[in-house]
Coordinates of C-alpha atoms in Angstrom, one line a residue:
M19 CA -82.0 32.0 -88.2
T20 CA -83.2 31.3 -84.7
K21 CA -84.4 27.7 -84.2
A22 CA -88.1 27.4 -83.3
P23 CA -88.8 26.0 -79.8
S24 CA -90.1 22.5 -79.6
L25 CA -93.7 21.7 -78.7
T26 CA -92.5 20.0 -75.5
F27 CA -90.7 23.2 -74.5
L28 CA -93.8 25.3 -75.1
C29 CA -95.9 22.9 -73.1
I30 CA -93.5 23.0 -70.2
Q31 CA -93.4 26.8 -70.2
S32 CA -97.2 27.0 -70.2
L33 CA -97.4 24.5 -67.3
K34 CA -94.8 26.5 -65.4
I35 CA -96.8 29.7 -65.7
Q36 CA -100.0 28.0 -64.6
L37 CA -98.2 26.6 -61.5
L38 CA -96.8 30.0 -60.6
Q39 CA -100.0 31.8 -61.0
S40 CA -102.2 29.4 -59.1
D41 CA -101.9 27.3 -56.0
N42 CA -104.5 24.9 -57.5
P43 CA -103.1 23.6 -60.8
I44 CA -105.2 21.7 -63.3
P45 CA -105.7 18.0 -62.2
D46 CA -104.9 16.7 -65.7
L47 CA -101.3 17.7 -65.1
Y48 CA -100.7 14.8 -62.8
E49 CA -102.1 12.4 -65.4
L50 CA -99.2 13.0 -67.8
P51 CA -96.9 10.1 -68.6
S52 CA -94.2 9.8 -65.9
E53 CA -91.4 10.6 -68.4
L54 CA -93.0 13.9 -69.4
L55 CA -94.0 14.7 -65.9
D56 CA -90.4 14.3 -64.8
S57 CA -89.3 16.6 -67.6
V58 CA -91.8 19.2 -66.2
I59 CA -90.5 18.9 -62.7
V60 CA -86.8 19.4 -63.4
H61 CA -87.6 22.7 -65.2
L62 CA -89.8 24.3 -62.5
P63 CA -88.6 27.2 -60.4
A64 CA -89.0 26.8 -56.6
L65 CA -92.5 28.3 -56.2
A66 CA -93.9 26.3 -59.1
L67 CA -92.3 23.2 -57.7
Q68 CA -93.8 23.9 -54.3
N69 CA -97.3 24.4 -55.8
F70 CA -96.9 21.2 -57.8
Q71 CA -96.0 19.2 -54.8
T72 CA -98.5 20.7 -52.4
N73 CA -101.4 19.9 -54.7
M74 CA -100.2 16.4 -55.8
P75 CA -103.0 13.8 -55.6
F76 CA -102.5 11.0 -53.1
N77 CA -102.1 8.4 -55.7
C78 CA -99.0 10.2 -57.0
L79 CA -97.3 10.6 -53.7
D80 CA -95.7 7.2 -53.6
N81 CA -93.6 8.1 -56.6
Y82 CA -92.8 11.7 -55.7
E83 CA -91.5 12.6 -52.3
S84 CA -89.0 15.3 -51.6
G85 CA -87.1 14.1 -48.5
D86 CA -86.8 11.8 -45.5
D87 CA -89.5 13.7 -43.6
C88 CA -92.1 15.3 -45.8
L89 CA -93.2 18.3 -43.7
I90 CA -96.6 18.6 -45.3
N91 CA -97.7 15.1 -45.9
G92 CA -95.6 13.2 -43.4
R93 CA -94.7 10.3 -45.7
K94 CA -91.4 8.5 -46.1
R95 CA -89.1 9.2 -48.9
S96 CA -89.7 7.1 -52.0
R97 CA -87.2 5.4 -54.2
N98 CA -88.0 7.6 -57.2
D99 CA -87.0 10.9 -55.5
V100 CA -87.2 13.2 -58.6
L101 CA -88.6 16.0 -56.4
G102 CA -85.7 15.6 -53.9
S103 CA -83.2 15.8 -56.6
S104 CA -84.9 18.9 -58.1
W105 CA -84.8 20.6 -54.7
K106 CA -81.1 19.9 -54.3
V107 CA -80.4 21.3 -57.8
L108 CA -82.4 24.5 -56.9
F109 CA -80.5 24.8 -53.6
K110 CA -77.1 24.4 -55.3
L111 CA -78.0 26.9 -58.0
R112 CA -78.8 29.5 -55.4
W113 CA -76.3 28.7 -52.6
P114 CA -73.5 26.6 -54.2
E115 CA -71.1 27.4 -51.3
F116 CA -73.4 25.7 -48.7
V117 CA -74.1 22.4 -50.4
D118 CA -71.0 20.6 -49.0
R119 CA -71.9 21.7 -45.5
V120 CA -75.2 19.8 -45.6
G121 CA -75.1 16.4 -44.0
S122 CA -76.7 13.3 -45.4
P123 CA -79.5 12.4 -45.6
A124 CA -81.0 15.8 -46.2
D125 CA -84.5 17.2 -46.8
W126 CA -83.5 19.7 -49.5
Q127 CA -87.0 21.1 -49.7
Q128 CA -87.0 22.1 -46.0
L129 CA -83.4 23.4 -46.3
Y130 CA -84.3 25.5 -49.4
W131 CA -87.2 27.3 -47.8
E132 CA -85.5 27.7 -44.4
K133 CA -82.5 29.5 -46.1
H134 CA -84.9 31.4 -48.3
L135 CA -86.8 32.8 -45.3
Q136 CA -83.5 33.7 -43.6
N137 CA -82.5 35.7 -46.7
C138 CA -85.9 37.4 -46.6
V139 CA -85.5 38.2 -42.9
D140 CA -82.0 39.7 -43.4
E141 CA -83.3 41.9 -46.2
A142 CA -86.3 43.0 -44.2
A143 CA -84.1 44.0 -41.3
E144 CA -82.1 46.2 -43.7
V145 CA -85.3 47.9 -44.7
A146 CA -86.6 48.3 -41.2
L147 CA -83.3 49.9 -40.0
R148 CA -83.7 52.8 -42.4
P149 CA -84.7 56.0 -40.6
T150 CA -87.5 56.6 -43.1
F151 CA -89.2 53.2 -42.5
S152 CA -92.6 53.5 -40.8
G153 CA -94.6 50.7 -42.2
R154 CA -95.4 47.2 -41.1
I155 CA -92.8 44.4 -41.1
C156 CA -95.1 42.0 -42.8
S157 CA -95.8 44.4 -45.7
I158 CA -92.1 44.8 -46.6
N159 CA -91.6 43.9 -50.3
V160 CA -89.1 41.1 -51.0
S161 CA -86.6 42.2 -53.6
D162 CA -86.6 41.0 -57.2
N163 CA -83.1 39.7 -56.5
I164 CA -84.7 37.1 -54.2
L165 CA -87.9 36.6 -56.2
R166 CA -86.1 35.7 -59.4
Y167 CA -84.9 32.5 -57.8
I168 CA -88.3 31.2 -56.8
C169 CA -90.3 32.6 -59.8
H170 CA -89.2 33.9 -63.2
E171 CA -88.8 37.4 -64.7
D172 CA -92.3 37.5 -66.3
H173 CA -94.0 36.4 -63.2
I174 CA -92.3 39.1 -61.0
T175 CA -93.8 41.9 -63.2
C176 CA -97.1 40.2 -63.5
Q177 CA -100.1 41.9 -61.8
K178 CA -101.3 38.6 -60.3
C179 CA -98.0 38.1 -58.5
V180 CA -98.9 37.5 -54.8
C181 CA -95.4 36.7 -53.5
K182 CA -94.0 40.2 -53.2
E183 CA -94.8 40.8 -49.6
L184 CA -92.9 39.2 -46.7
S185 CA -96.1 37.9 -45.2
F186 CA -96.7 35.6 -48.1
H187 CA -93.4 33.9 -47.7
F188 CA -93.9 33.1 -44.0
Q189 CA -97.5 32.0 -44.5
T190 CA -96.5 29.7 -47.4
F191 CA -93.1 28.4 -46.3
G192 CA -93.2 29.0 -42.5
P193 CA -93.7 25.3 -41.7
Y194 CA -90.2 24.6 -43.1
L195 CA -88.5 27.0 -40.8
R196 CA -86.4 25.3 -38.0
C197 CA -83.5 27.8 -37.5
L198 CA -83.6 31.6 -37.5
R199 CA -81.4 34.6 -36.9
L200 CA -83.1 37.8 -35.8
L201 CA -81.8 41.4 -35.4
N202 CA -83.3 43.6 -32.7
V203 CA -85.3 45.7 -35.2
L204 CA -87.4 42.6 -35.9
C205 CA -88.1 41.8 -32.3
V206 CA -91.6 43.2 -32.6
T207 CA -95.1 41.8 -32.0
E208 CA -95.6 41.3 -35.8
T209 CA -92.8 38.8 -35.9
S210 CA -94.6 36.3 -33.6
E211 CA -97.5 36.4 -36.1
L212 CA -95.2 35.8 -39.0
L213 CA -93.7 32.8 -37.3
R214 CA -97.0 31.4 -36.2
T215 CA -96.8 28.3 -38.5
S216 CA -93.1 27.7 -37.9
K217 CA -91.6 25.1 -35.5
L218 CA -88.5 26.9 -34.5
Q219 CA -85.8 24.7 -32.9
S220 CA -82.9 27.2 -32.9
L221 CA -83.1 31.0 -32.5
V222 CA -80.1 33.5 -32.6
L223 CA -80.8 37.1 -31.5
R224 CA -78.4 40.0 -32.1
W225 CA -78.2 43.5 -30.5
I226 CA -81.1 43.1 -28.0
R227 CA -80.2 46.1 -25.9
S228 CA -83.5 47.7 -25.0
E229 CA -86.5 46.6 -22.9
K230 CA -88.8 47.4 -25.8
H231 CA -87.3 44.4 -27.7
V232 CA -87.6 42.0 -24.8
E233 CA -91.4 42.0 -24.4
P234 CA -92.1 41.0 -28.1
L235 CA -89.2 38.5 -27.8
C236 CA -90.8 36.9 -24.8
K237 CA -94.1 36.5 -26.7
L238 CA -92.2 34.7 -29.4
L239 CA -90.4 32.4 -26.9
I240 CA -93.7 31.4 -25.3
Q241 CA -95.1 30.7 -28.7
T242 CA -92.1 28.4 -29.7
R243 CA -91.0 26.9 -26.3
D244 CA -92.5 23.5 -27.1
T245 CA -90.1 23.1 -30.1
L246 CA -87.2 25.5 -29.2
T247 CA -84.0 23.6 -28.2
S248 CA -81.3 26.3 -28.7
L249 CA -81.3 30.0 -27.8
E250 CA -78.3 32.3 -28.4
F251 CA -77.8 36.0 -27.7
I252 CA -74.9 37.9 -29.4
H253 CA -74.0 41.6 -28.8
C254 CA -76.8 42.0 -26.4
K255 CA -77.2 44.0 -23.2
L256 CA -79.5 42.1 -20.8
S257 CA -80.6 43.6 -17.5
S258 CA -81.7 41.6 -14.5
S259 CA -85.4 42.1 -15.4
S260 CA -84.7 41.1 -19.1
I261 CA -83.0 37.9 -18.0
S262 CA -85.9 37.2 -15.6
A263 CA -88.5 37.7 -18.3
I264 CA -86.7 35.6 -20.9
C265 CA -86.1 32.7 -18.5
A266 CA -89.7 32.9 -17.3
S267 CA -90.9 32.6 -20.9
L268 CA -88.8 29.5 -21.5
H269 CA -89.8 27.7 -18.3
E270 CA -93.4 27.5 -17.4
K271 CA -94.0 27.8 -13.7
G272 CA -94.6 24.6 -11.9
I273 CA -93.7 22.4 -14.9
H274 CA -90.2 20.9 -14.9
T275 CA -90.2 19.8 -18.5
T276 CA -88.8 21.8 -21.4
G277 CA -86.9 21.0 -24.5
M278 CA -84.2 23.6 -24.2
Q279 CA -80.8 22.0 -24.7
R280 CA -78.5 25.0 -25.4
F281 CA -78.5 28.5 -23.8
C282 CA -75.8 30.8 -24.9
I283 CA -74.9 34.5 -24.2
K284 CA -71.7 35.7 -25.8
T285 CA -70.0 39.0 -26.6
S286 CA -72.7 40.6 -24.5
S287 CA -73.3 42.3 -21.1
I288 CA -75.3 40.6 -18.3
E289 CA -76.3 42.9 -15.5
I290 CA -77.3 40.7 -12.6
D291 CA -76.8 41.3 -8.9
P292 CA -75.6 37.9 -7.5
L293 CA -77.1 38.6 -4.1
T294 CA -80.6 39.2 -5.6
A295 CA -80.4 37.0 -8.7
P296 CA -83.7 36.8 -10.6
F297 CA -85.7 33.9 -9.3
A298 CA -86.7 32.9 -12.9
F299 CA -83.1 32.7 -13.9
V300 CA -82.1 30.5 -10.9
S301 CA -85.3 28.4 -11.5
F302 CA -84.4 27.9 -15.1
L303 CA -80.9 26.7 -14.3
M304 CA -82.2 24.3 -11.6
S305 CA -85.2 22.9 -13.3
V306 CA -84.4 22.5 -17.0
R307 CA -83.3 18.9 -17.1
T308 CA -82.8 18.9 -20.8
L309 CA -80.2 21.7 -20.7
H310 CA -76.9 20.2 -22.0
S311 CA -74.9 23.3 -23.0
L312 CA -74.6 26.6 -21.1
H313 CA -72.4 29.4 -22.5
F314 CA -71.6 32.8 -21.0
C315 CA -68.6 33.6 -23.2
D316 CA -67.4 37.3 -23.0
S317 CA -70.5 38.3 -21.2
N318 CA -69.2 40.7 -18.5
L319 CA -69.5 38.1 -15.8
D320 CA -67.7 38.8 -12.5
R321 CA -66.7 36.2 -10.0
H322 CA -69.8 36.5 -7.9
I323 CA -72.2 35.7 -10.8
A324 CA -69.9 32.9 -12.0
R325 CA -69.9 31.4 -8.5
M326 CA -73.7 31.7 -8.3
V327 CA -74.2 30.0 -11.7
F328 CA -71.8 27.1 -10.8
S329 CA -73.2 26.7 -7.3
T330 CA -76.8 26.6 -8.7
L331 CA -75.9 24.0 -11.2
L332 CA -74.0 22.0 -8.5
D333 CA -76.9 22.2 -6.0
S334 CA -79.4 21.0 -8.6
S335 CA -77.1 18.1 -9.8
S336 CA -77.6 19.5 -13.3
N337 CA -77.4 17.3 -16.4
L338 CA -75.2 19.8 -18.1
S339 CA -72.5 18.5 -20.5
S340 CA -70.8 21.7 -21.5
L341 CA -70.1 24.9 -19.5
D342 CA -68.3 27.9 -21.1
L343 CA -67.4 30.9 -18.9
S344 CA -64.5 32.0 -21.0
E345 CA -63.3 35.6 -21.6
N346 CA -64.7 36.9 -18.3
N347 CA -62.7 38.3 -15.3
I348 CA -63.8 35.8 -12.7
S349 CA -60.7 35.3 -10.6
G350 CA -61.7 34.1 -7.2
W351 CA -65.0 32.5 -8.3
L352 CA -64.1 29.2 -6.7
S353 CA -62.6 30.7 -3.5
T354 CA -65.2 28.8 -1.4
F355 CA -63.9 25.5 -2.6
S356 CA -61.4 23.8 -0.2
S357 CA -60.6 20.2 0.5
R358 CA -62.9 20.4 3.6
S359 CA -65.8 22.0 1.8
V360 CA -65.6 19.6 -1.1
V361 CA -65.7 16.6 1.2
G362 CA -68.8 18.0 2.8
S363 CA -70.6 18.7 -0.4
L364 CA -69.7 15.4 -1.9
S365 CA -71.2 13.6 1.1
S366 CA -74.4 15.4 0.4
G367 CA -74.6 14.0 -3.1
K368 CA -73.8 17.3 -5.0
S369 CA -72.2 16.6 -8.3
L370 CA -72.0 17.6 -11.9
Q371 CA -71.7 13.9 -13.1
S372 CA -72.6 14.7 -16.7
L373 CA -70.2 17.7 -17.3
C374 CA -67.8 16.7 -20.1
K375 CA -66.4 20.1 -21.2
L376 CA -65.3 23.1 -19.1
N377 CA -64.0 26.3 -20.9
L378 CA -62.2 28.8 -18.7
R379 CA -60.1 30.4 -21.4
G380 CA -59.0 34.0 -20.7
N381 CA -60.6 34.3 -17.2
E382 CA -57.6 36.0 -15.4
L383 CA -57.3 32.9 -13.2
D384 CA -54.2 32.8 -11.0
R385 CA -52.5 30.0 -9.1
Y386 CA -54.9 30.2 -6.2
D387 CA -57.8 29.7 -8.7
A388 CA -56.0 26.7 -10.1
E389 CA -55.7 25.2 -6.6
N390 CA -59.4 25.8 -5.9
L391 CA -60.3 24.3 -9.3
A392 CA -58.4 21.2 -8.4
H393 CA -60.7 20.7 -5.5
A394 CA -63.8 21.6 -7.5
L395 CA -62.9 19.0 -10.1
L396 CA -63.9 16.3 -7.7
H397 CA -67.5 17.4 -8.4
M398 CA -66.9 16.7 -12.1
P399 CA -65.9 13.0 -12.4
G400 CA -66.9 12.9 -16.1
L401 CA -64.9 15.9 -17.3
E402 CA -63.2 15.1 -20.6
S403 CA -62.0 18.5 -21.8
L404 CA -60.6 21.5 -19.8
D405 CA -59.4 24.7 -21.5
L406 CA -57.3 27.0 -19.2
S407 CA -55.5 28.8 -22.0
G408 CA -54.7 32.5 -21.5
N409 CA -54.6 32.4 -17.7
P410 CA -51.6 33.4 -15.4
I411 CA -51.8 30.2 -13.3
E412 CA -48.0 29.8 -13.2
D413 CA -46.1 26.7 -12.3
S414 CA -47.6 26.1 -8.9
G415 CA -51.1 26.3 -10.4
I416 CA -50.5 23.7 -13.0
R417 CA -48.8 21.4 -10.3
S418 CA -52.0 21.7 -8.3
L419 CA -54.1 20.6 -11.2
I420 CA -51.9 17.8 -12.3
S421 CA -51.7 16.5 -8.8
Y422 CA -55.5 16.0 -9.0
F423 CA -55.1 13.8 -12.1
T424 CA -52.3 11.7 -10.7
K425 CA -54.3 11.2 -7.5
N426 CA -57.4 10.3 -9.6
P427 CA -56.1 7.8 -12.2
D428 CA -59.7 7.0 -13.3
S429 CA -60.2 10.6 -14.5
R430 CA -61.7 10.8 -17.9
L431 CA -59.9 14.1 -18.8
A432 CA -58.5 13.6 -22.4
D433 CA -58.1 17.2 -23.7
L434 CA -56.1 19.7 -21.7
D435 CA -55.4 23.2 -23.1
L436 CA -52.8 25.4 -21.4
E437 CA -51.9 27.6 -24.4
N438 CA -50.4 31.1 -24.1
Y439 CA -49.8 33.4 -21.3
N440 CA -50.0 31.0 -18.5
A441 CA -46.6 32.1 -17.2
L442 CA -45.4 28.6 -17.1
G443 CA -41.8 27.6 -17.9
S444 CA -39.1 24.9 -17.6
E445 CA -39.9 24.2 -13.9
V446 CA -43.3 22.8 -14.8
A447 CA -41.9 19.9 -16.9
E448 CA -42.5 17.2 -14.3
A449 CA -46.2 18.2 -13.9
I450 CA -46.7 18.3 -17.7
V451 CA -45.1 14.8 -18.1
N452 CA -47.4 13.5 -15.3
S453 CA -50.4 14.9 -17.2
I454 CA -49.6 13.0 -20.4
T455 CA -48.9 9.8 -18.5
V456 CA -52.4 9.6 -17.1
S457 CA -55.6 10.0 -19.2
I458 CA -54.6 12.9 -21.5
E459 CA -55.2 12.3 -25.2
S460 CA -54.8 15.9 -26.4
L461 CA -52.3 18.4 -24.8
N462 CA -51.9 22.0 -25.9
I463 CA -48.9 23.8 -24.3
S464 CA -48.3 26.2 -27.1
G465 CA -46.5 29.4 -26.1
I466 CA -46.0 28.8 -22.4
G467 CA -42.3 29.7 -22.4
L468 CA -40.6 26.3 -22.1
G469 CA -37.4 27.2 -24.0
P470 CA -34.5 24.7 -24.4
L471 CA -34.3 24.0 -20.7
G472 CA -38.0 23.2 -20.5
F473 CA -37.8 20.7 -23.3
L474 CA -34.6 19.2 -21.8
A475 CA -36.4 18.7 -18.5
L476 CA -39.4 17.3 -20.3
G477 CA -37.2 14.7 -22.1
R478 CA -35.5 13.7 -18.9
K479 CA -38.9 13.0 -17.2
L480 CA -40.2 10.8 -20.1
E481 CA -39.7 7.2 -18.9
K482 CA -42.9 5.2 -19.5
G483 CA -45.3 4.6 -22.3
L484 CA -47.8 7.2 -23.2
N485 CA -50.5 4.9 -24.6
K486 CA -53.3 7.3 -24.7
L487 CA -51.7 10.4 -26.2
L488 CA -53.1 11.3 -29.7
S489 CA -52.2 14.9 -30.2
I490 CA -49.7 17.4 -28.7
N491 CA -49.1 21.1 -29.5
I492 CA -45.7 22.4 -28.3
S493 CA -45.4 25.3 -30.8
K494 CA -44.1 28.8 -30.1
N495 CA -41.9 27.7 -27.2
R496 CA -38.4 28.7 -28.7
G497 CA -37.0 25.2 -27.9
G498 CA -34.5 25.0 -30.7
L499 CA -32.7 21.7 -31.1
E500 CA -34.0 20.5 -27.7
T501 CA -37.5 20.4 -29.2
A502 CA -36.4 17.7 -31.7
R503 CA -34.6 15.8 -28.9
F504 CA -37.8 15.8 -26.8
L505 CA -39.9 14.6 -29.8
S506 CA -37.3 11.9 -30.7
K507 CA -37.9 10.4 -27.2
L508 CA -41.6 11.0 -27.2
I509 CA -42.5 9.4 -30.5
P510 CA -41.4 5.8 -29.6
L511 CA -43.3 6.1 -26.3
A512 CA -46.6 7.2 -27.9
P513 CA -47.8 4.5 -30.3
K514 CA -51.2 6.2 -30.9
L515 CA -49.8 9.7 -31.5
I516 CA -51.3 11.1 -34.8
S517 CA -50.6 14.8 -34.6
I518 CA -47.7 17.0 -33.5
D519 CA -47.5 20.8 -33.8
T520 CA -43.9 21.9 -33.3
S521 CA -44.1 25.1 -35.4
Y522 CA -42.2 28.3 -34.5
N523 CA -39.6 26.7 -32.2
L524 CA -36.4 28.1 -33.8
M525 CA -35.4 24.6 -34.8
P526 CA -32.1 24.2 -36.8
P527 CA -31.6 22.0 -39.9
E528 CA -30.2 19.1 -37.9
A529 CA -33.6 18.9 -36.0
L530 CA -35.2 17.6 -39.2
L531 CA -32.6 14.9 -39.6
M532 CA -33.0 13.9 -35.9
L533 CA -36.8 13.5 -36.3
C534 CA -36.5 11.5 -39.5
E535 CA -34.2 9.0 -37.8
S536 CA -36.6 8.7 -34.9
L537 CA -39.5 8.0 -37.3
R538 CA -37.5 5.4 -39.2
T539 CA -36.9 3.3 -36.1
A540 CA -40.2 3.7 -34.3
K541 CA -43.6 2.1 -34.9
F542 CA -46.0 5.0 -35.3
D543 CA -49.4 6.1 -36.7
L544 CA -48.4 9.7 -37.2
K545 CA -50.5 11.7 -39.7
R546 CA -49.1 15.2 -39.3
L547 CA -45.9 16.8 -38.0
D548 CA -46.1 20.6 -38.4
M549 CA -42.7 22.3 -38.6
T550 CA -43.8 25.6 -40.2
G551 CA -42.3 28.8 -38.9
N552 CA -38.9 27.2 -38.2
S553 CA -36.9 29.5 -40.5
C554 CA -33.7 27.6 -40.0
I555 CA -35.2 24.7 -42.1
S556 CA -34.6 25.9 -45.6
H557 CA -37.7 26.5 -47.7
E558 CA -35.5 26.3 -50.8
A559 CA -34.3 22.7 -50.2
D560 CA -35.9 19.9 -52.1
H561 CA -37.9 17.8 -49.6
S562 CA -39.7 15.6 -52.2
S563 CA -37.8 12.5 -51.1
L564 CA -38.8 13.2 -47.5
H565 CA -42.4 13.6 -48.4
R566 CA -42.3 10.3 -50.3
E567 CA -40.7 8.4 -47.5
F568 CA -42.9 9.6 -44.7
Q569 CA -46.6 9.3 -45.6
H570 CA -49.9 8.3 -44.1
N571 CA -52.5 7.0 -46.5
G572 CA -50.7 8.6 -49.4
E573 CA -50.4 12.0 -47.8
P574 CA -47.0 13.5 -46.5
I575 CA -46.6 13.6 -42.8
F576 CA -44.2 16.6 -42.6
V577 CA -45.6 20.1 -42.9
L578 CA -42.5 22.2 -43.7
P579 CA -41.9 25.9 -44.3
S580 CA -42.7 27.2 -47.8
S581 CA -41.4 30.2 -49.7
S582 CA -44.7 32.0 -48.9
V583 CA -44.1 31.7 -45.1
S584 CA -42.4 34.6 -43.3
H585 CA -38.8 33.9 -42.2
V586 CA -39.2 36.0 -39.1
P587 CA -39.2 33.9 -36.0
Y588 CA -42.3 33.8 -33.9
D589 CA -42.3 36.6 -31.4
D590 CA -44.2 35.8 -28.2
D591 CA -43.3 39.0 -26.4
P592 CA -46.3 41.2 -25.6

């Protein structure tokens, strides 16, 4: 026999329905004893909880606030955060895989409705993409699959349900929206109206490839430019006129203040004539003092556009901290930089003092580009990270760069990435050692073709302490036993070293014994030594004693090949 529901349960169900069907619940609800009111709160679906909170009398607010910054009432979070806990439970119920990604402290109410609106937008885009769609974006119905999370089954089928259309969700929850991703099909005038109450800080746009999408987008950018701090374009095709209109929308003429901090175009196509670059684009680069991150990754840049961008930033003494020009063929972009020209421009005060990170990965740069870059680095005294991986700069190119660091011992560069396809080899050993004896904390020379002779030369050049080195990646260099000999000499000289990647180096079994002996005699703080992919180290052997002997905070230092790892040596041939 089915057990009859309790009176408390029936009361809670009745209150839940009232809260779902009306945005003006009965005042007596808030006069309930706190214990009973708490029981009501924890059983409410999201929409009911929102209505409950929105209409809460002022005298109850001190005991019930949902987060650190209440978006509607602007009050601080209270000690008794029953609402905040309820919003977190609702978030976890709906998106369990995202809970661990949320930092602390968190406003779970804001996060809930922001992610809810993104789900609604993604679903609306699917509907709008259908060839048969001819209606208005705001009138698209939100699916029952989404509604069941914020209402309940009976309310979804109720005639009084007002939450079926997309417009309701943006009118009601728009103030909680901070970050949004939009497909081109939603870059229409209606979208600006839907987002009228939002305070967008981050906007990601995909597949903008037609001028018909640009005009509505510009309207949205003008509407949100007081709050927008990050703008990203992915899989877009942007003409010169499009770039001009977008930048003009972000930067009001004659006013040099804007909140834009990050501007990114990646996996896209930019069509700009460097000789007649859009004035609005140049003005944007020169005038936006808050811009910290500028990315043009895989954006069809050529050397002329790259030179124009860099020169514009340099001439304006930009406050930029990160510049990414990776995955573009820009060989020759710094051909105007020589020792003489650099001295002249430095004397005029031109500098990128704040630039900390420069990404030039996969730019088809050769040794001459490396030489020019060594001169240009004088304009970047604060550079901390340089990625040159995937460029055929050869031995002479790396020597030019390293000579800059040795001549400028006060350089802040701590992270140098030379991985793969740089056509380096054993002859560059001295330059590499010079790099890690200056300011370098993290060095990646994976897959540069060192071989046994290269590691032998590296070992011979190691003579003094490497007090700053924290991480080194020497994987995929086919060094064999000479890899272990090099590391045995390196480890005692680098007391701060915490991570070594020596995977796929064709290391024989005696290499492991050699490294163990070095670790036993040296003072070190090593956390990880990766030896995977060295098939000569047997995966069948019992390494439990090794893992027990060499640990950091209870975790094994050695990462060794397992039975699931392929025994085929790493093949770095194209």
